Amino acid sequence: MRVLGIESSCDDTAAAVYDASAGLLSNVVSSQVSVHADYGGVVPELASRKHIRSIVPVVERALSEATSGPGEIGGVAVTVGPGLIGSLLVGLCFAKSLAFAWDRSLCGIDHLESHVFAIFLEKAVPFPYIALLVSGGHTSLFRVEGFESVVFLGGTLDDAAGEAFDKAAKQLGLGYPGGVEIDRLARQGDRGRFPFPRAWLSPDSADFSFSGLKTALRTFLGSPEGRSARGEDVAASFQEAVVEVLVGKTLSAARREGIPRVVLAGGVSANSRLRDRIEEEGRRAGAEVYLPSRVLCTDNAAMVAFLGERRLSAGLSSGWDLNVYASSRFSR
Ligand code: KG4
Ligand code: ZN
């Protein structure tokens, strides 16, 4: 089956076409970075308005790049949550209208699940595996047993890792989105220069906490030592504190669960230090590590079209009463 996927959960308007036999035919993402840059974070109302303006050209481009129209598309998949309600509604209303007009089936997709299976667009990973989803809104560990079986192992108790990166970048006077800026600056820095705190919580905990690190950075930057510190060293030391915990907790979860396979997902998994460290430590721990290419780490509709195709081919379509949700349905 060939499926059109639509994603608008946060600040990117995206559409893609995935075909079960031909693979990914198009993958279009329209970024809203310039709309939100002045605010240092996503402004929900501005995001919804921009989605409304972008959705038609983005979907048209995805269809034309895939040389597909109603004749070729067998179904429409769309992200329904978690995310910003206004943003999600733009995607859902558009997807419903299109599916209704074309008389095609509709499939609602959970944003976290689509991230966790994004790797399949490049490589089939044997089940089960441990997935670390690290993005601007989420930092969670899952045991993934199959396409319909994703088990939550733990998550952040406060800030998400991407949020920590973005807030740290703001404190350092860097641009937005901050994760990319810190990643870039950290390459010239000494990552062992400042010992920022690592929140390991209890020994076997799969939960995370990054708010203490954020406060530690703010306190440090206000101190005499912080005021004279090189930005590169602060960025590298901060990044190291985040990465060490992400890598350590992911491999501990893999060991505890007896699953020597780890998949990374979400925007923060584009981080170069995280990618290097999880590969090195994974090798040492005897675990296979799967890293999606960077375009599949950040928000995209290819992962929505892929999972939608699997579900629709299995007869798992959604009704016309399909609705959006703001909060993650994954919890202990
Ligand atoms: O998955 P995503 O595109 O959107 C959601 O939050 O769902 O993730 C965006 C987050 C932002 O916080 C951004 O700063 C972070 O991913 N990010 C990075 C890097 N690239 C994007 N964080 C660290 N290093 C990067 N290279
Ligand atoms: Zn995301």
PDB file of C-alpha atoms in Angstrom, residues 91-303:
ATOM      1  CA  GLY A  91      -2.905  18.234  10.523  1.00  0.00           C
ATOM      2  CA  LEU A  92      -5.814  16.086  11.651  1.00  0.00           C
ATOM      3  CA  CYS A  93      -8.536  18.231  10.024  1.00  0.00           C
ATOM      4  CA  PHE A  94      -6.579  18.343   6.779  1.00  0.00           C
ATOM      5  CA  ALA A  95      -5.928  14.572   6.803  1.00  0.00           C
ATOM      6  CA  LYS A  96      -9.589  13.803   7.583  1.00  0.00           C
ATOM      7  CA  SER A  97     -10.825  16.070   4.786  1.00  0.00           C
ATOM      8  CA  LEU A  98      -8.454  14.531   2.273  1.00  0.00           C
ATOM      9  CA  ALA A  99      -9.266  10.939   3.276  1.00  0.00           C
ATOM     10  CA  PHE A 100     -12.996  11.726   3.165  1.00  0.00           C
ATOM     11  CA  ALA A 101     -12.824  13.483  -0.220  1.00  0.00           C
ATOM     12  CA  TRP A 102     -10.692  10.704  -1.707  1.00  0.00           C
ATOM     13  CA  ASP A 103     -12.683   7.939   0.002  1.00  0.00           C
ATOM     14  CA  ARG A 104      -9.550   6.492   1.585  1.00  0.00           C
ATOM     15  CA  SER A 105      -8.932   5.049   5.033  1.00  0.00           C
ATOM     16  CA  LEU A 106      -7.506   7.194   7.820  1.00  0.00           C
ATOM     17  CA  CYS A 107      -4.985   6.197  10.486  1.00  0.00           C
ATOM     18  CA  GLY A 108      -4.132   8.209  13.617  1.00  0.00           C
ATOM     19  CA  ILE A 109      -0.502   7.843  14.703  1.00  0.00           C
ATOM     20  CA  ASP A 110       1.089   8.476  18.104  1.00  0.00           C
ATOM     21  CA  HIS A 111       4.067  10.834  17.732  1.00  0.00           C
ATOM     22  CA  LEU A 112       6.263   8.898  20.184  1.00  0.00           C
ATOM     23  CA  GLU A 113       5.586   5.585  18.470  1.00  0.00           C
ATOM     24  CA  SER A 114       6.391   7.051  15.075  1.00  0.00           C
ATOM     25  CA  HIS A 115       9.788   8.270  16.406  1.00  0.00           C
ATOM     26  CA  VAL A 116      10.529   4.873  17.936  1.00  0.00           C
ATOM     27  CA  PHE A 117       9.983   3.087  14.582  1.00  0.00           C
ATOM     28  CA  ALA A 118      11.628   5.745  12.346  1.00  0.00           C
ATOM     29  CA  ILE A 119      14.763   3.573  12.092  1.00  0.00           C
ATOM     30  CA  PHE A 120      12.789   1.042   9.972  1.00  0.00           C
ATOM     31  CA  LEU A 121      12.877   3.477   7.036  1.00  0.00           C
ATOM     32  CA  GLU A 122      16.587   2.661   6.843  1.00  0.00           C
ATOM     33  CA  LYS A 123      17.070  -0.657   8.577  1.00  0.00           C
ATOM     34  CA  ALA A 124      14.874  -3.491   9.858  1.00  0.00           C
ATOM     35  CA  VAL A 125      15.750  -3.952  13.531  1.00  0.00           C
ATOM     36  CA  PRO A 126      14.983  -7.317  15.155  1.00  0.00           C
ATOM     37  CA  PHE A 127      12.493  -7.156  18.044  1.00  0.00           C
ATOM     38  CA  PRO A 128      12.782  -6.677  20.937  1.00  0.00           C
ATOM     39  CA  TYR A 129      14.924  -3.561  21.333  1.00  0.00           C
ATOM     40  CA  ILE A 130      15.404  -0.730  23.800  1.00  0.00           C
ATOM     41  CA  ALA A 131      14.504   2.692  22.408  1.00  0.00           C
ATOM     42  CA  LEU A 132      15.735   5.976  23.818  1.00  0.00           C
ATOM     43  CA  LEU A 133      13.451   8.771  22.640  1.00  0.00           C
ATOM     44  CA  VAL A 134      15.082  12.144  23.265  1.00  0.00           C
ATOM     45  CA  SER A 135      13.470  15.259  21.875  1.00  0.00           C
ATOM     46  CA  GLY A 136      12.347  18.754  22.838  1.00  0.00           C
ATOM     47  CA  GLY A 137       9.278  17.390  24.611  1.00  0.00           C
ATOM     48  CA  HIS A 138      10.278  13.870  25.671  1.00  0.00           C
ATOM     49  CA  THR A 139      13.051  11.842  27.246  1.00  0.00           C
ATOM     50  CA  SER A 140      11.844   8.271  27.610  1.00  0.00           C
ATOM     51  CA  LEU A 141      13.061   4.689  27.525  1.00  0.00           C
ATOM     52  CA  PHE A 142      10.913   1.955  25.984  1.00  0.00           C
ATOM     53  CA  ARG A 143      11.081  -1.800  25.517  1.00  0.00           C
ATOM     54  CA  VAL A 144       9.852  -2.266  21.965  1.00  0.00           C
ATOM     55  CA  GLU A 145       8.498  -5.781  21.425  1.00  0.00           C
ATOM     56  CA  GLY A 146       6.708  -5.257  18.111  1.00  0.00           C
ATOM     57  CA  PHE A 147       4.816  -2.652  16.084  1.00  0.00           C
ATOM     58  CA  GLU A 148       1.839  -2.948  18.416  1.00  0.00           C
ATOM     59  CA  SER A 149       3.766  -3.469  21.642  1.00  0.00           C
ATOM     60  CA  VAL A 150       5.719  -0.554  23.075  1.00  0.00           C
ATOM     61  CA  VAL A 151       6.335  -0.710  26.838  1.00  0.00           C
ATOM     62  CA  PHE A 152       7.317   2.428  28.773  1.00  0.00           C
ATOM     63  CA  LEU A 153      10.297   1.842  31.109  1.00  0.00           C
ATOM     64  CA  GLY A 154      10.928   5.359  32.388  1.00  0.00           C
ATOM     65  CA  GLY A 155      10.996   9.022  31.503  1.00  0.00           C
ATOM     66  CA  THR A 156      11.970  12.459  32.641  1.00  0.00           C
ATOM     67  CA  LEU A 157      10.580  13.722  35.922  1.00  0.00           C
ATOM     68  CA  ASP A 158      10.990  17.354  34.837  1.00  0.00           C
ATOM     69  CA  ASP A 159      12.645  18.834  31.719  1.00  0.00           C
ATOM     70  CA  ALA A 160      13.197  16.868  28.522  1.00  0.00           C
ATOM     71  CA  ALA A 161      16.804  16.624  27.296  1.00  0.00           C
ATOM     72  CA  GLY A 162      16.074  18.831  24.257  1.00  0.00           C
ATOM     73  CA  GLU A 163      14.417  21.397  26.506  1.00  0.00           C
ATOM     74  CA  ALA A 164      17.550  21.364  28.696  1.00  0.00           C
ATOM     75  CA  PHE A 165      19.711  21.955  25.611  1.00  0.00           C
ATOM     76  CA  ASP A 166      17.444  24.775  24.409  1.00  0.00           C
ATOM     77  CA  LYS A 167      17.339  26.503  27.824  1.00  0.00           C
ATOM     78  CA  ALA A 168      21.099  26.153  28.278  1.00  0.00           C
ATOM     79  CA  ALA A 169      21.668  27.664  24.830  1.00  0.00           C
ATOM     80  CA  LYS A 170      19.457  30.599  25.777  1.00  0.00           C
ATOM     81  CA  GLN A 171      21.484  31.172  28.969  1.00  0.00           C
ATOM     82  CA  LEU A 172      24.666  31.072  26.883  1.00  0.00           C
ATOM     83  CA  GLY A 173      23.223  33.611  24.452  1.00  0.00           C
ATOM     84  CA  LEU A 174      23.203  31.124  21.558  1.00  0.00           C
ATOM     85  CA  GLY A 175      20.651  30.834  18.783  1.00  0.00           C
ATOM     86  CA  TYR A 176      17.546  28.677  18.514  1.00  0.00           C
ATOM     87  CA  PRO A 177      17.061  25.713  18.380  1.00  0.00           C
ATOM     88  CA  GLY A 178      19.734  25.470  21.021  1.00  0.00           C
ATOM     89  CA  GLY A 179      20.686  21.809  20.769  1.00  0.00           C
ATOM     90  CA  VAL A 180      22.291  22.278  17.369  1.00  0.00           C
ATOM     91  CA  GLU A 181      24.169  25.399  18.566  1.00  0.00           C
ATOM     92  CA  ILE A 182      25.544  23.678  21.688  1.00  0.00           C
ATOM     93  CA  ASP A 183      26.553  20.654  19.618  1.00  0.00           C
ATOM     94  CA  ARG A 184      28.470  22.959  17.230  1.00  0.00           C
ATOM     95  CA  LEU A 185      30.155  25.080  19.939  1.00  0.00           C
ATOM     96  CA  ALA A 186      31.030  22.045  22.093  1.00  0.00           C
ATOM     97  CA  ARG A 187      33.288  20.657  19.360  1.00  0.00           C
ATOM     98  CA  GLN A 188      35.906  23.309  20.243  1.00  0.00           C
ATOM     99  CA  GLY A 189      35.479  22.972  24.006  1.00  0.00           C
ATOM    100  CA  ASP A 190      36.982  21.001  26.891  1.00  0.00           C
ATOM    101  CA  ARG A 191      34.229  18.653  28.020  1.00  0.00           C
ATOM    102  CA  GLY A 192      35.944  17.851  31.325  1.00  0.00           C
ATOM    103  CA  ARG A 193      36.513  21.501  32.262  1.00  0.00           C
ATOM    104  CA  PHE A 194      33.444  22.041  34.501  1.00  0.00           C
ATOM    105  CA  PRO A 195      31.909  19.177  36.529  1.00  0.00           C
ATOM    106  CA  PHE A 196      28.179  19.817  36.089  1.00  0.00           C
ATOM    107  CA  PRO A 197      25.915  17.450  38.077  1.00  0.00           C
ATOM    108  CA  ARG A 198      24.593  14.174  36.663  1.00  0.00           C
ATOM    109  CA  ALA A 199      21.234  13.064  38.067  1.00  0.00           C
ATOM    110  CA  TRP A 200      21.407   9.255  38.170  1.00  0.00           C
ATOM    111  CA  LEU A 201      18.475   8.990  40.646  1.00  0.00           C
ATOM    112  CA  SER A 202      18.255   5.473  42.170  1.00  0.00           C
ATOM    113  CA  PRO A 203      20.704   2.847  40.806  1.00  0.00           C
ATOM    114  CA  ASP A 204      18.169   0.950  38.660  1.00  0.00           C
ATOM    115  CA  SER A 205      16.000   3.892  37.711  1.00  0.00           C
ATOM    116  CA  ALA A 206      15.095   4.398  34.043  1.00  0.00           C
ATOM    117  CA  ASP A 207      13.868   7.899  34.918  1.00  0.00           C
ATOM    118  CA  PHE A 208      15.704  11.123  34.120  1.00  0.00           C
ATOM    119  CA  SER A 209      15.985  14.581  35.637  1.00  0.00           C
ATOM    120  CA  PHE A 210      17.545  17.620  33.977  1.00  0.00           C
ATOM    121  CA  SER A 211      16.147  20.546  35.952  1.00  0.00           C
ATOM    122  CA  GLY A 212      18.973  20.433  38.536  1.00  0.00           C
ATOM    123  CA  LEU A 213      21.521  20.640  35.742  1.00  0.00           C
ATOM    124  CA  LYS A 214      19.718  23.659  34.312  1.00  0.00           C
ATOM    125  CA  THR A 215      19.842  25.407  37.712  1.00  0.00           C
ATOM    126  CA  ALA A 216      23.492  24.431  38.197  1.00  0.00           C
ATOM    127  CA  LEU A 217      24.343  26.039  34.865  1.00  0.00           C
ATOM    128  CA  ARG A 218      22.479  29.242  35.754  1.00  0.00           C
ATOM    129  CA  THR A 219      24.238  29.450  39.152  1.00  0.00           C
ATOM    130  CA  PHE A 220      27.613  28.780  37.515  1.00  0.00           C
ATOM    131  CA  LEU A 221      27.127  31.430  34.826  1.00  0.00           C
ATOM    132  CA  GLY A 222      26.350  33.994  37.552  1.00  0.00           C
ATOM    133  CA  SER A 223      29.551  33.175  39.487  1.00  0.00           C
ATOM    134  CA  PRO A 224      32.948  34.893  38.889  1.00  0.00           C
ATOM    135  CA  GLU A 225      34.338  31.640  37.427  1.00  0.00           C
ATOM    136  CA  GLY A 226      31.330  31.294  35.120  1.00  0.00           C
ATOM    137  CA  ARG A 227      31.491  34.887  33.943  1.00  0.00           C
ATOM    138  CA  SER A 228      35.051  34.422  32.714  1.00  0.00           C
ATOM    139  CA  ALA A 229      34.608  30.871  31.346  1.00  0.00           C
ATOM    140  CA  ARG A 230      34.936  30.168  27.610  1.00  0.00           C
ATOM    141  CA  GLY A 231      31.538  29.468  26.039  1.00  0.00           C
ATOM    142  CA  GLU A 232      33.005  26.469  24.195  1.00  0.00           C
ATOM    143  CA  ASP A 233      34.104  24.827  27.474  1.00  0.00           C
ATOM    144  CA  VAL A 234      30.764  25.496  29.168  1.00  0.00           C
ATOM    145  CA  ALA A 235      28.838  24.081  26.178  1.00  0.00           C
ATOM    146  CA  ALA A 236      31.068  20.984  26.009  1.00  0.00           C
ATOM    147  CA  SER A 237      30.873  20.366  29.779  1.00  0.00           C
ATOM    148  CA  PHE A 238      27.089  20.847  29.819  1.00  0.00           C
ATOM    149  CA  GLN A 239      26.601  18.547  26.830  1.00  0.00           C
ATOM    150  CA  GLU A 240      28.801  15.904  28.453  1.00  0.00           C
ATOM    151  CA  ALA A 241      26.616  15.910  31.587  1.00  0.00           C
ATOM    152  CA  VAL A 242      23.472  15.295  29.494  1.00  0.00           C
ATOM    153  CA  VAL A 243      25.060  12.718  27.194  1.00  0.00           C
ATOM    154  CA  GLU A 244      26.700  10.700  29.980  1.00  0.00           C
ATOM    155  CA  VAL A 245      23.340  10.182  31.715  1.00  0.00           C
ATOM    156  CA  LEU A 246      21.472   9.371  28.473  1.00  0.00           C
ATOM    157  CA  VAL A 247      24.082   6.786  27.437  1.00  0.00           C
ATOM    158  CA  GLY A 248      24.493   5.303  30.929  1.00  0.00           C
ATOM    159  CA  LYS A 249      20.781   4.870  31.585  1.00  0.00           C
ATOM    160  CA  THR A 250      20.037   3.461  28.119  1.00  0.00           C
ATOM    161  CA  LEU A 251      22.730   0.787  28.369  1.00  0.00           C
ATOM    162  CA  SER A 252      21.731  -0.032  31.970  1.00  0.00           C
ATOM    163  CA  ALA A 253      18.140  -0.551  30.795  1.00  0.00           C
ATOM    164  CA  ALA A 254      19.399  -2.824  27.985  1.00  0.00           C
ATOM    165  CA  ARG A 255      21.402  -4.857  30.499  1.00  0.00           C
ATOM    166  CA  ARG A 256      18.539  -5.088  33.017  1.00  0.00           C
ATOM    167  CA  GLU A 257      16.057  -6.152  30.352  1.00  0.00           C
ATOM    168  CA  GLY A 258      18.543  -8.606  28.811  1.00  0.00           C
ATOM    169  CA  ILE A 259      18.132  -6.966  25.386  1.00  0.00           C
ATOM    170  CA  PRO A 260      21.460  -6.204  23.629  1.00  0.00           C
ATOM    171  CA  ARG A 261      19.920  -3.860  21.034  1.00  0.00           C
ATOM    172  CA  VAL A 262      19.440  -0.117  21.311  1.00  0.00           C
ATOM    173  CA  VAL A 263      17.704   2.327  18.962  1.00  0.00           C
ATOM    174  CA  LEU A 264      17.921   6.105  19.262  1.00  0.00           C
ATOM    175  CA  ALA A 265      15.090   8.415  18.212  1.00  0.00           C
ATOM    176  CA  GLY A 266      14.012  12.069  18.423  1.00  0.00           C
ATOM    177  CA  GLY A 267      15.705  15.402  17.716  1.00  0.00           C
ATOM    178  CA  VAL A 268      18.419  15.137  20.388  1.00  0.00           C
ATOM    179  CA  SER A 269      19.624  11.850  18.874  1.00  0.00           C
ATOM    180  CA  ALA A 270      21.052  14.047  16.093  1.00  0.00           C
ATOM    181  CA  ASN A 271      23.628  15.202  18.691  1.00  0.00           C
ATOM    182  CA  SER A 272      27.096  14.217  17.519  1.00  0.00           C
ATOM    183  CA  ARG A 273      28.558  13.548  20.976  1.00  0.00           C
ATOM    184  CA  LEU A 274      25.571  11.357  21.948  1.00  0.00           C
ATOM    185  CA  ARG A 275      25.926   9.382  18.703  1.00  0.00           C
ATOM    186  CA  ASP A 276      29.662   8.848  19.244  1.00  0.00           C
ATOM    187  CA  ARG A 277      29.350   7.890  22.910  1.00  0.00           C
ATOM    188  CA  ILE A 278      26.438   5.458  22.536  1.00  0.00           C
ATOM    189  CA  GLU A 279      28.320   3.676  19.742  1.00  0.00           C
ATOM    190  CA  GLU A 280      31.536   3.442  21.795  1.00  0.00           C
ATOM    191  CA  GLU A 281      29.843   2.367  25.017  1.00  0.00           C
ATOM    192  CA  GLY A 282      27.427   0.056  23.187  1.00  0.00           C
ATOM    193  CA  ARG A 283      30.375  -1.751  21.605  1.00  0.00           C
ATOM    194  CA  ARG A 284      32.001  -2.096  25.027  1.00  0.00           C
ATOM    195  CA  ALA A 285      28.749  -3.467  26.495  1.00  0.00           C
ATOM    196  CA  GLY A 286      28.181  -5.897  23.592  1.00  0.00           C
ATOM    197  CA  ALA A 287      25.008  -4.124  22.456  1.00  0.00           C
ATOM    198  CA  GLU A 288      24.081  -3.335  18.855  1.00  0.00           C
ATOM    199  CA  VAL A 289      23.343   0.363  18.406  1.00  0.00           C
ATOM    200  CA  TYR A 290      21.054   1.674  15.647  1.00  0.00           C
ATOM    201  CA  LEU A 291      21.174   5.371  14.789  1.00  0.00           C
ATOM    202  CA  PRO A 292      18.721   6.827  12.269  1.00  0.00           C
ATOM    203  CA  SER A 293      20.183   9.464   9.949  1.00  0.00           C
ATOM    204  CA  ARG A 294      19.668  13.003  11.230  1.00  0.00           C
ATOM    205  CA  VAL A 295      16.649  13.826   9.010  1.00  0.00           C
ATOM    206  CA  LEU A 296      14.794  10.912  10.554  1.00  0.00           C
ATOM    207  CA  CYS A 297      15.745  11.931  14.115  1.00  0.00           C
ATOM    208  CA  THR A 298      13.984  15.305  14.051  1.00  0.00           C
ATOM    209  CA  ASP A 299      10.259  15.640  13.364  1.00  0.00           C
ATOM    210  CA  ASN A 300       9.207  14.345   9.948  1.00  0.00           C
ATOM    211  CA  ALA A 301       6.237  12.697   8.251  1.00  0.00           C
ATOM    212  CA  ALA A 302       8.178   9.781   6.739  1.00  0.00           C
ATOM    213  CA  MET A 303       7.932   7.971  10.072  1.00  0.00           C
TER     214      MET A 303
END
